[in-house]
XYZ file of C-alpha atoms in Angstrom:
770
model
C -0.049 0.110 0.036
C 2.703 2.436 0.922
C 4.601 2.231 -2.495
C 1.445 2.959 -4.226
C 0.498 5.979 -2.128
C 3.781 7.686 -3.071
C 2.596 7.629 -6.770
C -0.445 9.759 -5.863
C -0.598 13.442 -6.071
C 0.913 15.937 -3.490
C 1.537 19.463 -3.252
C 5.177 19.120 -4.358
C 7.754 16.576 -5.396
C 9.689 17.164 -2.136
C 6.383 15.931 -0.135
C 6.719 12.729 -2.139
C 10.403 12.208 -1.440
C 9.793 12.971 2.226
C 6.991 10.351 2.130
C 9.336 7.831 1.076
C 11.169 8.072 4.453
C 8.089 7.263 6.350
C 8.212 3.366 6.159
C 5.467 1.826 8.368
C 2.227 3.639 7.853
C 0.788 2.228 10.904
C 3.354 3.633 13.135
C 2.234 7.042 15.238
C 6.077 8.067 15.736
C 6.692 7.844 12.019
C 3.724 10.144 11.316
C 4.776 12.427 14.403
C 8.164 12.762 12.726
C 6.805 13.266 9.139
C 4.310 16.102 10.203
C 7.081 17.906 12.469
C 9.502 17.759 9.446
C 6.709 18.999 6.950
C 5.841 21.963 9.285
C 2.767 23.980 9.727
C 0.252 24.832 6.973
C 1.657 22.750 4.292
C -1.115 20.251 3.511
C -0.634 16.788 1.967
C -3.324 15.181 0.076
C -3.679 11.465 -0.390
C -5.208 10.520 -3.617
C -7.911 13.039 -5.322
C -8.239 16.529 -4.164
C -11.164 18.898 -3.651
C -12.048 19.777 -7.295
C -12.583 16.057 -8.012
C -14.191 15.085 -4.682
C -16.560 18.142 -4.214
C -19.580 16.887 -6.320
C -19.684 13.278 -5.361
C -19.180 14.147 -1.398
C -21.861 16.807 -1.424
C -24.222 14.541 -3.521
C -23.471 11.911 -0.964
C -23.743 13.883 2.353
C -26.841 15.826 1.252
C -27.819 19.404 2.053
C -25.809 21.090 4.649
C -28.940 23.107 5.889
C -30.778 19.966 6.835
C -32.041 19.897 10.491
C -30.271 18.662 12.537
C -27.148 19.200 10.384
C -25.130 15.989 9.604
C -22.525 15.089 11.982
C -19.266 14.008 10.097
C -16.282 12.051 11.239
C -13.043 12.270 9.429
C -10.559 9.515 10.936
C -6.937 9.546 10.149
C -7.309 13.382 9.095
C -3.770 14.059 8.779
C -3.109 17.654 7.401
C -5.570 17.236 4.422
C -7.554 20.170 3.754
C -10.727 18.090 2.968
C -12.411 19.046 6.215
C -11.798 22.698 5.670
C -13.405 22.449 2.231
C -16.512 20.708 3.563
C -16.700 23.113 6.404
C -16.462 26.031 3.706
C -19.271 24.397 1.677
C -21.591 24.649 4.771
C -20.973 21.445 6.621
C -19.909 22.585 10.041
C -20.697 19.195 12.190
C -17.098 17.881 11.462
C -14.878 15.920 13.938
C -11.450 15.037 13.007
C -9.470 12.220 14.459
C -5.823 11.349 14.058
C -3.234 9.552 16.481
C -0.591 12.214 15.887
C -0.794 14.792 18.622
C 1.663 16.801 16.270
C -0.827 17.091 13.351
C -3.790 17.765 15.580
C -2.309 20.557 17.490
C -1.162 22.116 14.133
C -4.552 21.800 12.354
C -6.596 23.069 15.538
C -4.137 26.113 15.548
C -4.749 26.837 11.952
C -8.535 26.368 11.905
C -9.649 27.789 15.348
C -10.585 31.297 14.243
C -11.902 30.795 10.745
C -13.564 27.482 11.514
C -14.641 27.457 15.177
C -17.190 24.779 14.961
C -14.837 22.222 13.643
C -13.512 19.768 16.314
C -10.108 18.108 16.513
C -9.263 14.847 18.518
C -6.061 13.036 19.231
C -7.674 9.496 19.053
C -6.614 6.104 17.623
C -8.991 5.266 14.812
C -8.993 1.673 15.613
C -10.253 2.528 19.286
C -12.240 5.754 19.374
C -13.753 7.311 22.491
C -17.143 8.087 21.022
C -20.619 6.870 21.832
C -22.468 4.228 19.896
C -24.370 5.667 16.763
C -22.872 9.263 17.002
C -22.361 10.093 13.513
C -24.278 10.212 10.188
C -21.262 10.062 8.039
C -17.908 8.718 8.471
C -15.520 9.890 5.538
C -12.202 7.982 5.155
C -9.518 9.235 2.932
C -6.850 6.651 2.764
C -7.024 5.826 6.368
C -8.109 2.281 5.673
C -5.546 1.701 2.916
C -2.763 2.937 5.357
C -3.946 0.392 7.966
C -3.861 -2.470 5.347
C -0.255 -2.990 4.589
C -0.366 -6.473 3.235
C 2.464 -7.903 5.600
C 0.350 -6.727 8.695
C -2.917 -8.595 7.679
C -6.355 -7.607 8.383
C -6.067 -6.954 12.170
C -5.840 -3.314 12.323
C -8.257 -2.684 9.444
C -10.753 -4.998 10.924
C -10.723 -3.158 14.186
C -11.022 0.121 12.497
C -14.121 -0.887 10.394
C -15.848 -2.357 13.509
C -15.581 1.067 15.005
C -16.982 2.669 11.903
C -20.017 0.339 12.069
C -20.467 0.897 15.859
C -20.212 4.801 15.316
C -22.575 5.305 12.607
C -26.391 6.018 13.025
C -29.076 3.723 11.508
C -29.270 5.398 8.024
C -25.704 6.764 8.430
C -23.276 6.280 5.460
C -19.456 5.068 5.406
C -17.523 6.810 2.427
C -14.100 5.109 1.929
C -11.603 6.770 -0.452
C -9.456 4.211 -1.755
C -7.261 2.749 -4.338
C -9.402 -0.468 -4.022
C -6.533 -2.947 -3.888
C -7.523 -6.547 -3.654
C -6.383 -7.117 -0.037
C -8.400 -3.860 1.007
C -11.512 -4.822 -0.791
C -11.109 -8.559 0.410
C -11.817 -6.955 3.951
C -14.109 -4.048 3.175
C -16.767 -5.996 1.188
C -17.373 -9.027 3.498
C -17.272 -6.456 6.544
C -20.352 -4.591 5.209
C -22.192 -7.717 3.611
C -25.174 -8.104 6.139
C -27.289 -4.913 6.818
C -25.547 -2.602 4.504
C -26.202 -1.383 0.916
C -22.779 -0.975 -0.884
C -21.700 0.890 -4.109
C -18.543 1.822 -5.672
C -17.854 4.990 -7.634
C -14.848 6.021 -9.711
C -13.528 9.598 -8.705
C -12.642 11.630 -11.843
C -8.889 12.103 -12.426
C -6.742 15.083 -13.387
C -6.060 15.039 -17.098
C -2.928 12.960 -17.749
C -0.851 11.584 -20.650
C -0.484 8.214 -18.859
C -3.086 5.933 -17.173
C -2.350 6.255 -13.262
C -3.796 4.629 -10.171
C -7.352 5.960 -9.706
C -9.152 6.854 -6.517
C -12.454 5.037 -5.948
C -15.233 5.859 -3.325
C -16.674 2.748 -1.733
C -20.007 3.685 -0.053
C -21.695 1.621 2.440
C -25.278 2.635 3.754
C -26.435 1.307 7.070
C -29.781 -0.300 6.638
C -30.014 -2.766 9.482
C -31.460 -5.459 7.325
C -30.488 -8.982 6.945
C -31.238 -8.986 3.232
C -27.884 -9.510 1.293
C -27.698 -6.903 -1.585
C -25.443 -6.777 -4.645
C -22.661 -4.311 -4.790
C -23.500 -1.861 -7.370
C -20.907 0.263 -9.408
C -21.474 3.740 -11.001
C -18.823 3.095 -13.933
C -18.296 1.008 -16.925
C -15.116 -0.946 -16.295
C -13.907 -0.793 -19.992
C -13.955 3.067 -19.671
C -11.903 3.406 -16.477
C -8.912 5.733 -17.297
C -6.550 3.967 -14.951
C -3.826 1.375 -14.549
C -4.752 -1.740 -16.314
C -3.832 -4.220 -13.451
C -6.034 -1.850 -11.183
C -9.110 -1.958 -13.480
C -8.853 -5.721 -13.659
C -8.473 -6.011 -10.076
C -11.526 -3.992 -8.737
C -13.640 -5.887 -11.714
C -12.453 -9.182 -10.350
C -13.222 -8.111 -6.582
C -16.549 -6.825 -7.510
C -17.676 -10.038 -9.503
C -16.140 -12.332 -6.807
C -18.181 -10.550 -3.856
C -21.361 -10.481 -6.020
C -21.121 -14.077 -6.649
C -20.610 -14.772 -2.857
C -23.661 -12.631 -2.280
C -25.846 -14.355 -4.740
C -24.854 -17.723 -3.023
C -25.955 -16.296 0.200
C -29.158 -14.998 -1.198
C -29.875 -18.357 -2.946
C -29.346 -20.197 0.347
C -26.152 -22.097 -0.892
C -23.778 -23.813 1.340
C -21.625 -21.266 2.844
C -19.258 -20.451 5.626
C -20.644 -17.770 7.887
C -18.371 -15.488 10.197
C -19.413 -14.754 13.666
C -19.829 -11.245 12.670
C -22.232 -12.370 9.960
C -24.304 -14.420 12.707
C -24.110 -11.425 15.143
C -25.653 -8.946 12.219
C -28.690 -11.603 11.947
C -27.573 -13.825 8.944
C -29.234 -16.568 10.600
C -31.701 -14.907 12.800
C -31.383 -14.246 16.518
C -28.928 -16.963 17.829
C -29.939 -16.375 21.373
C -33.058 -18.554 20.546
C -32.935 -22.183 19.908
C -34.135 -23.140 16.255
C -34.855 -26.934 16.311
C -33.348 -28.713 13.257
C -31.106 -25.496 12.169
C -27.770 -26.417 10.891
C -25.035 -24.264 9.349
C -21.396 -24.258 8.812
C -19.254 -21.242 10.058
C -15.787 -20.032 10.583
C -14.474 -19.073 14.157
C -11.410 -16.980 15.133
C -8.673 -16.111 12.920
C -8.260 -12.462 13.897
C -7.824 -10.323 16.693
C -6.727 -11.811 19.890
C -7.544 -15.449 18.596
C -4.451 -17.796 17.813
C -6.492 -19.962 15.243
C -9.129 -20.047 12.785
C -11.668 -23.016 13.046
C -14.100 -24.509 10.689
C -17.254 -25.474 12.641
C -20.978 -26.555 12.354
C -23.525 -25.164 14.381
C -26.503 -27.541 15.028
C -29.681 -26.950 17.165
C -31.118 -30.494 18.258
C -34.326 -31.451 16.257
C -37.752 -31.570 17.779
C -38.600 -34.053 20.404
C -34.751 -34.870 20.899
C -34.616 -34.108 24.687
C -34.153 -34.154 27.528
C -31.014 -32.328 27.407
C -27.966 -32.406 29.894
C -26.649 -29.199 28.363
C -27.894 -25.912 26.841
C -24.960 -25.694 24.644
C -21.956 -27.938 23.960
C -18.718 -27.978 21.937
C -17.776 -31.100 20.294
C -13.894 -31.157 18.803
C -12.997 -33.463 16.031
C -9.225 -34.101 15.579
C -8.018 -33.889 12.031
C -7.496 -37.466 11.509
C -11.192 -38.216 12.009
C -12.515 -35.215 10.156
C -13.190 -36.961 6.989
C -15.225 -39.729 8.665
C -18.868 -40.090 7.735
C -19.725 -39.421 11.271
C -18.212 -36.054 11.271
C -18.366 -34.919 7.888
C -21.803 -35.867 6.650
C -25.107 -34.176 7.857
C -26.589 -37.552 8.863
C -23.673 -38.302 10.831
C -23.494 -35.041 12.653
C -27.109 -35.454 13.670
C -26.186 -38.651 15.404
C -23.539 -36.813 17.259
C -25.904 -34.317 18.485
C -28.218 -36.762 19.828
C -25.397 -38.647 21.760
C -24.193 -35.403 23.157
C -27.277 -34.514 25.186
C -26.885 -30.899 24.305
C -29.644 -28.451 22.890
C -27.125 -26.716 20.796
C -23.917 -28.369 19.649
C -21.031 -26.561 17.869
C -18.918 -29.072 16.318
C -15.237 -27.920 15.703
C -13.241 -29.668 12.985
C -9.450 -29.343 13.427
C -7.064 -29.303 10.663
C -3.325 -29.304 9.766
C -3.000 -25.537 11.162
C -3.941 -26.775 14.574
C -1.148 -29.435 14.764
C 1.210 -27.292 16.729
C -1.368 -26.492 19.607
C -2.217 -28.587 22.649
C -5.893 -29.300 23.506
C -5.843 -27.033 26.214
C -4.612 -24.185 24.243
C -7.253 -24.938 21.519
C -10.128 -25.021 24.365
C -8.799 -21.596 25.779
C -8.658 -20.064 22.146
C -12.178 -21.433 21.500
C -13.943 -20.660 24.804
C -14.710 -16.828 24.322
C -15.960 -17.621 20.849
C -18.399 -20.526 21.549
C -19.716 -18.358 24.494
C -21.193 -15.916 21.866
C -22.975 -18.429 20.039
C -24.620 -19.874 23.165
C -28.431 -19.717 23.325
C -30.355 -17.725 26.006
C -29.188 -15.003 28.091
C -25.776 -15.464 29.762
C -26.621 -14.419 33.119
C -26.379 -17.764 34.697
C -22.779 -18.410 34.164
C -23.165 -21.856 33.000
C -20.037 -23.536 31.695
C -19.953 -24.887 28.193
C -18.844 -28.459 28.288
C -16.069 -29.407 25.748
C -16.336 -33.151 24.521
C -13.861 -34.681 21.929
C -13.706 -37.571 19.534
C -10.800 -39.888 20.252
C -7.951 -39.765 17.644
C -9.850 -42.769 15.849
C -6.532 -45.053 16.281
C -7.342 -48.635 17.383
C -3.760 -49.915 17.326
C -0.379 -47.988 17.165
C 2.995 -49.410 16.694
C 6.184 -47.222 16.399
C 8.350 -48.838 13.861
C 11.456 -46.387 13.817
C 12.527 -43.092 15.304
C 15.149 -40.787 13.831
C 16.505 -37.190 14.158
C 17.295 -34.973 11.218
C 19.268 -31.889 11.703
C 16.931 -30.105 9.280
C 13.556 -31.698 10.343
C 14.112 -32.571 13.898
C 12.494 -35.802 15.549
C 10.723 -37.875 13.116
C 8.594 -41.110 13.748
C 7.699 -44.049 11.525
C 4.671 -45.720 12.898
C 1.942 -48.328 11.753
C -1.561 -47.615 12.740
C -4.918 -49.297 12.472
C -7.982 -46.778 12.501
C -11.231 -47.479 14.146
C -12.900 -46.360 10.622
C -11.656 -46.152 7.388
C -12.598 -44.679 4.057
C -15.660 -46.617 2.903
C -14.236 -46.877 -0.566
C -11.367 -48.833 0.744
C -13.618 -51.239 2.767
C -15.524 -52.015 -0.523
C -12.245 -53.094 -2.181
C -10.833 -54.927 0.688
C -13.705 -55.966 2.760
C -12.055 -58.588 4.854
C -8.911 -56.474 5.552
C -8.138 -54.952 8.986
C -6.273 -52.128 7.057
C -2.939 -50.751 8.218
C -1.482 -47.589 7.403
C 2.329 -46.323 7.818
C 2.525 -42.796 8.742
C 5.691 -40.515 8.799
C 5.357 -37.861 11.709
C 7.113 -34.740 12.231
C 7.510 -34.254 16.061
C 8.689 -30.377 15.467
C 4.734 -29.661 14.924
C 3.585 -31.961 17.760
C 2.594 -35.099 15.604
C 1.985 -33.525 12.240
C 1.361 -36.512 9.877
C 3.752 -35.464 6.741
C 3.041 -38.743 4.933
C 0.621 -41.677 5.146
C 0.705 -44.965 3.137
C -1.495 -48.026 2.693
C 0.202 -51.185 3.901
C -0.746 -54.395 2.056
C 0.525 -58.018 2.274
C 2.244 -59.382 -0.999
C -0.249 -60.182 -3.501
C -3.235 -58.898 -1.461
C -3.663 -56.033 -3.766
C -5.293 -58.616 -6.140
C -7.410 -60.090 -3.619
C -10.560 -58.627 -5.046
C -9.809 -60.745 -8.341
C -9.150 -63.804 -6.356
C -12.327 -63.534 -4.454
C -14.158 -63.203 -7.571
C -12.763 -66.591 -8.906
C -13.570 -68.065 -5.548
C -17.293 -67.384 -5.758
C -17.196 -69.480 -9.032
C -16.129 -72.658 -7.398
C -18.055 -75.185 -5.502
C -18.659 -74.787 -1.756
C -16.390 -77.465 -0.650
C -13.615 -76.207 -2.856
C -14.372 -72.618 -2.035
C -13.844 -73.449 1.769
C -10.645 -75.218 0.799
C -9.235 -72.089 -1.277
C -10.302 -69.813 1.444
C -8.186 -71.525 3.933
C -5.255 -71.627 1.613
C -5.558 -67.917 0.803
C -5.325 -67.073 4.376
C -2.361 -69.100 5.103
C -0.552 -67.327 2.137
C -1.711 -63.879 3.381
C -0.583 -64.517 6.810
C 2.927 -65.437 5.855
C 3.015 -62.252 3.470
C 5.322 -59.277 4.460
C 3.467 -56.009 4.904
C 4.497 -53.638 2.070
C 3.448 -50.152 0.961
C 0.943 -50.067 -1.687
C 1.791 -47.443 -4.080
C -1.334 -47.740 -6.200
C -3.232 -45.714 -3.695
C -2.689 -42.162 -2.217
C -3.849 -41.823 1.370
C -3.733 -38.247 1.449
C -6.710 -36.559 -0.210
C -4.570 -33.412 -1.167
C -2.300 -35.844 -3.165
C -5.442 -37.070 -5.122
C -6.179 -33.501 -5.487
C -2.896 -32.918 -7.179
C -3.348 -35.727 -9.588
C -6.919 -34.529 -10.424
C -5.221 -31.129 -11.509
C -3.691 -33.129 -14.462
C -7.234 -33.119 -15.964
C -6.170 -29.386 -16.867
C -3.565 -30.813 -19.387
C -5.055 -34.324 -19.962
C -5.197 -33.895 -23.812
C -1.582 -32.957 -23.849
C -0.769 -36.032 -21.644
C -2.896 -38.420 -23.912
C -0.948 -37.027 -27.182
C 2.399 -37.617 -25.658
C 1.738 -40.934 -24.164
C -0.031 -42.226 -27.435
C 3.178 -41.718 -29.413
C 5.454 -43.445 -26.757
C 7.057 -40.334 -25.483
C 7.727 -39.275 -21.886
C 6.050 -36.602 -19.970
C 8.631 -34.942 -17.581
C 7.565 -34.091 -14.052
C 9.475 -32.656 -11.186
C 8.451 -32.911 -7.596
C 9.978 -30.369 -5.078
C 9.588 -32.376 -1.707
C 10.059 -36.046 -1.551
C 8.416 -36.821 1.932
C 7.980 -40.483 2.083
C 8.157 -40.643 -1.626
C 4.603 -41.678 -2.138
C 3.315 -39.153 -4.750
C 6.455 -39.888 -6.958
C 5.997 -43.542 -6.396
C 2.347 -43.334 -7.239
C 3.312 -41.618 -10.607
C 5.768 -43.918 -11.395
C 3.505 -47.126 -11.036
C 0.103 -45.598 -12.149
C 1.435 -43.015 -14.924
C 4.270 -45.156 -16.510
C 4.804 -42.636 -19.515
C 5.751 -39.902 -16.683
C 9.446 -39.370 -16.097
C 9.997 -38.062 -12.503
C 12.843 -36.217 -10.852
C 12.191 -35.654 -7.107
C 14.113 -32.980 -5.214
C 14.743 -33.080 -1.450
C 16.887 -30.924 0.750
C 16.987 -33.505 3.540
C 19.070 -36.724 3.088
C 17.448 -38.236 5.982
C 13.888 -38.291 4.287
C 15.424 -40.010 1.254
C 16.815 -42.774 3.543
C 13.503 -43.145 5.406
C 11.470 -43.323 2.354
C 13.865 -46.048 1.075
C 13.978 -48.162 4.129
C 10.173 -47.829 5.427
C 8.154 -46.801 2.452
C 9.264 -48.817 -0.469
C 10.584 -45.942 -2.436
C 13.013 -46.932 -5.023
C 14.918 -45.275 -8.120
C 15.260 -46.185 -11.549
C 15.789 -44.623 -15.113
C 12.442 -43.015 -14.810
C 12.502 -42.007 -11.194
C 15.366 -40.268 -9.626
C 16.298 -38.086 -6.669
C 18.333 -34.927 -6.164
C 19.354 -34.040 -2.679
C 19.658 -30.285 -3.150
C 17.844 -27.011 -2.614
C 14.568 -26.973 -4.517
C 14.695 -23.459 -5.605
C 18.248 -23.572 -6.830
C 17.376 -26.714 -8.685
C 14.603 -25.218 -10.682
C 16.679 -22.035 -11.525
C 19.553 -24.480 -12.678
C 16.933 -26.416 -14.662
C 15.754 -23.075 -16.175
C 19.341 -22.304 -17.026
C 20.050 -25.666 -18.515
C 17.094 -25.823 -20.676
C 18.222 -22.289 -22.028
C 21.767 -23.316 -22.725
C 21.073 -27.095 -23.469
C 24.065 -27.968 -21.394
C 24.074 -31.335 -19.487
C 25.816 -32.317 -16.371
C 26.394 -36.139 -16.154
C 26.178 -37.744 -12.411
C 27.559 -41.359 -11.799
C 26.737 -44.230 -9.469
C 25.151 -43.629 -6.016
C 27.498 -41.270 -4.354
C 26.730 -37.811 -3.189
C 28.282 -35.401 -5.855
C 29.620 -31.945 -5.391
C 26.197 -30.172 -6.216
C 24.702 -32.476 -3.417
C 22.780 -34.644 -6.004
C 21.805 -38.172 -5.149
C 20.966 -39.961 -8.546
C 19.419 -43.189 -9.459
C 21.172 -46.386 -9.979
C 23.403 -46.139 -13.020
C 24.158 -42.907 -15.003
C 21.495 -40.133 -15.300
C 21.549 -36.758 -16.636
C 20.844 -33.263 -14.699
C 17.768 -31.505 -16.154
C 18.421 -30.213 -19.532
C 14.864 -29.838 -20.940
C 11.882 -27.976 -20.142
C 9.486 -29.543 -17.634
C 5.849 -30.515 -18.269
C 4.656 -30.848 -14.627
C 6.220 -28.931 -11.688
C 4.950 -29.766 -8.229
C 5.836 -27.996 -5.033
C 4.916 -30.113 -1.970
C 7.084 -29.026 0.993
C 6.386 -27.875 4.330
C 7.704 -24.671 6.056
C 9.879 -24.783 8.934
C 9.188 -20.959 9.552
C 5.533 -20.570 10.798
C 6.076 -16.825 10.885
C 5.232 -16.540 7.178
C 1.809 -17.526 7.751
C 2.066 -20.678 5.810
C 2.581 -24.112 6.901
C 3.143 -25.247 3.245
C 5.157 -24.302 1.287
C 8.119 -22.291 2.480
C 7.633 -18.507 1.722
C 10.463 -18.523 -0.917
C 8.526 -20.972 -3.234
C 5.611 -18.238 -3.722
C 7.849 -15.157 -4.250
C 7.318 -13.443 -7.442
C 10.628 -13.747 -8.814
C 10.588 -17.642 -8.195
C 7.137 -17.951 -10.048
C 8.675 -16.233 -13.102
C 11.460 -18.798 -12.887
C 9.149 -21.574 -12.965
C 7.146 -20.164 -15.904
C 10.259 -19.929 -17.851
C 11.054 -23.425 -17.000
C 7.760 -25.043 -17.892
C 7.042 -26.420 -21.435
C 4.392 -24.696 -23.490
C 1.646 -26.916 -22.046
C 3.227 -26.901 -18.723
C 1.598 -27.257 -15.289
C 2.358 -25.802 -12.093
C 1.075 -27.098 -8.896
C 1.414 -25.496 -5.277
C 0.137 -27.343 -2.267
C -0.643 -24.274 -0.145
C -1.618 -24.549 3.562
C -2.303 -21.486 5.627
C -5.026 -20.361 8.146
C -4.701 -16.734 6.841
C -6.889 -15.560 4.253
C -4.726 -12.478 3.413
C -1.775 -14.873 2.897
C -3.848 -17.033 0.526
C -5.073 -13.923 -1.327
C -1.388 -12.692 -1.516
C -0.137 -16.016 -2.947
C -3.222 -16.161 -5.536
C -2.527 -12.413 -6.613
C 0.938 -13.212 -7.180
C 0.305 -16.383 -9.317
C -2.363 -14.358 -11.171
C 0.339 -11.922 -12.365
C 2.637 -14.826 -13.488
C 0.418 -17.366 -15.145
C -1.945 -16.980 -17.983
C -4.542 -19.347 -16.336
C -4.938 -20.224 -12.575
C -7.113 -22.815 -11.053
C -7.624 -23.911 -7.431
C -9.187 -26.901 -5.539
C -10.190 -26.317 -1.996
C -10.353 -29.643 -0.112
C -13.374 -29.736 2.259
C -12.035 -31.955 4.866
C -8.500 -29.999 5.178
C -6.975 -26.758 5.111
C -5.086 -27.579 1.904
C -5.548 -25.223 -1.041
C -4.094 -26.660 -4.139
C -3.287 -24.191 -6.825
C -2.696 -24.842 -10.641
C -0.808 -22.516 -13.042
C -0.816 -23.069 -16.702
C 1.569 -20.860 -18.898
C -0.525 -21.690 -22.274
C -2.606 -19.287 -23.898
C -5.453 -21.519 -24.116
C -6.990 -23.915 -21.548
C -9.706 -26.249 -20.897
C -13.270 -24.920 -20.977
C -15.577 -25.388 -17.828
C -18.010 -27.670 -19.818
C -14.969 -29.852 -20.661
C -14.048 -30.927 -17.498
C -16.066 -34.111 -17.294
C -14.720 -35.302 -20.546
C -11.414 -34.406 -19.666
C -11.491 -36.174 -16.221
C -12.733 -39.435 -18.218
C -9.633 -38.916 -20.371
C -7.319 -38.700 -17.473
C -8.719 -41.756 -15.865
C -7.953 -43.920 -18.677
C -4.223 -42.716 -18.303
C -3.992 -43.584 -14.750
C -3.400 -47.244 -14.567
C -5.155 -48.558 -11.342
C -5.260 -52.169 -9.877
C -8.427 -51.185 -8.669
C -10.347 -48.975 -11.047
C -12.723 -47.839 -8.015
C -9.958 -45.733 -6.804
C -10.110 -43.395 -9.866
C -13.466 -42.183 -8.706
C -11.587 -40.068 -6.046
C -9.636 -38.183 -9.030
C -13.007 -37.809 -10.830
C -14.795 -36.317 -7.777
C -11.803 -33.898 -7.119
C -11.771 -32.694 -10.742
C -15.363 -31.680 -10.498
C -14.406 -29.159 -7.590
C -11.697 -27.485 -9.469
C -12.490 -23.853 -10.253
C -11.044 -21.244 -12.349
C -9.434 -18.279 -10.725
C -8.275 -16.602 -13.836
């Protein structure tokens, strides 16, 4: 935000130079210094000036002679002359607020004689000391934009807008003069979704030879209604005289918000925020509504550590008697996908067994892996109290209940410590409940899974694989033949089969991906299925690079089920390769090799190699000078453009706001390197895990700037967002997805075709972002 502000009009070029020294736009000390250096009487105007603002503002506020006269609040006033111009136009009920004592003192001294009715207050705009419903108009000129530095997230902006809503009278108006950047509109639009009428207006620009950043006025009228209205605009997007990216950004933000509002109006399945509910989106929550069920998001901003996906359910009619008026039921990540907790029917069964009149079911995900259950309960308590029915005057405690971790049996197979990853555990587990699809394929199996667990994040399951005995992956075929035999022969063969299985050794079955996001990644191949088929049909190889080996499950699945794909996996931690080989059945050959090196360095070298067509040969199994561990025999360093590039690495630094990937993998410079390294039909895939919507928006925005087409897949049962970038000019049409999914299904060679349905189902949920 700061850099863009510096491009706006000012009274002199020296003002812009001075502004560049300001740095953090949210720092009181920086602003005091700025206004002290600038001196008295030298105003500084953000964005548009009075000649461009006069008509739209006077039209918005109304007649200054109305009785009583409108009370206007100008938060973050600085030393702009906007308030003076409004006063001189007849609007005398103006209160100016800024947290800089320096500028308020100067402005009071300058105006006390000529404009005696105008008020000046030293006050933080995120926490103002005014009574509720004090003002008819809140006029913001760049204040929200200054609070919304992308790296700071939504916290300050959210606090400020909550104050605006509190201070406005019923029928009042909030006028926000802004550059309308995506991260600003991403907070502003949802914040005024319920009970407000919103419109966007383009402020006329000074004549200029080149398009520049345009000022917009977003207006929110307080109507106190639960009806969700569309955001209207008073301009034609094609006629905007501004920067091309800015015009595209505001058009996209309006389309996205209005689509969300249409879904609200149509009663679609949506996630409500706590604020939505407090505004009456689902009626008065203090009253029980038997049979009511909806999904919501709790926390994620302010003083709360985490964001939580939850389901609120009011017990059905005649379900009593109840032990609790309200209860909380926490579902751990490993069980969130189970029918009992993921389906409506199962959730109602949980409500009945909980004996609660209202149950708030909280579904944990990967982002909560580092927190203890005590920390989660402490974080949730003030949130769920706001959802409890009835008056909170009895001080009744809300009980917290929890599903077990769903593990029937656990056996630690191996423990290791890596200098890069820390303590690691390899364990075999048997779950109480498994995917129904697996139960249908192997009905007589007590299925066992092998897990790779990172202890640095308190039990984060990094990889999970299905274990099978030798030959049992073909059991369905054996059982089919068995049914054709006579009853006596059938009994005999059954016993023989059991003895054979009991003596078989458990091995990782690479024909199935236990992680849903891995299946999601494969489903993204639908986007280039025609290209994959054209390459496979002529006996050529598709080149894929996977950054992040883990237990090697994704590369091995590609290797076994898509034999026309040549795979290079890149892993920074040699310990991971050793564990993958020793405990997860990972093997290398001429079509699958591993490089022990930095993933970003590898991609950059791959780009350089493809450009210069230089080859670097590596021999045997030794670790070479560039830290590459090759396949058995000779293999070559990358020297051709890649068709599929997958980023599947976790981040050791949680301060970035991302659990996956490390922040460097979504920097703009690296994304440009990726695009240059891809073939003409290339596909770039990122597994993104973050609980911060601002972080997700930032990554999506960066990828939109680089790739010609961008798609995403949000996995319902997890926090993973899989992003797919295409560099080709043309791409698949929406109505072609079913056919493309079938095409991909034919290319993937499953021993059990039933498993392919997971890919088909995931492909249907892929949506276009650009």
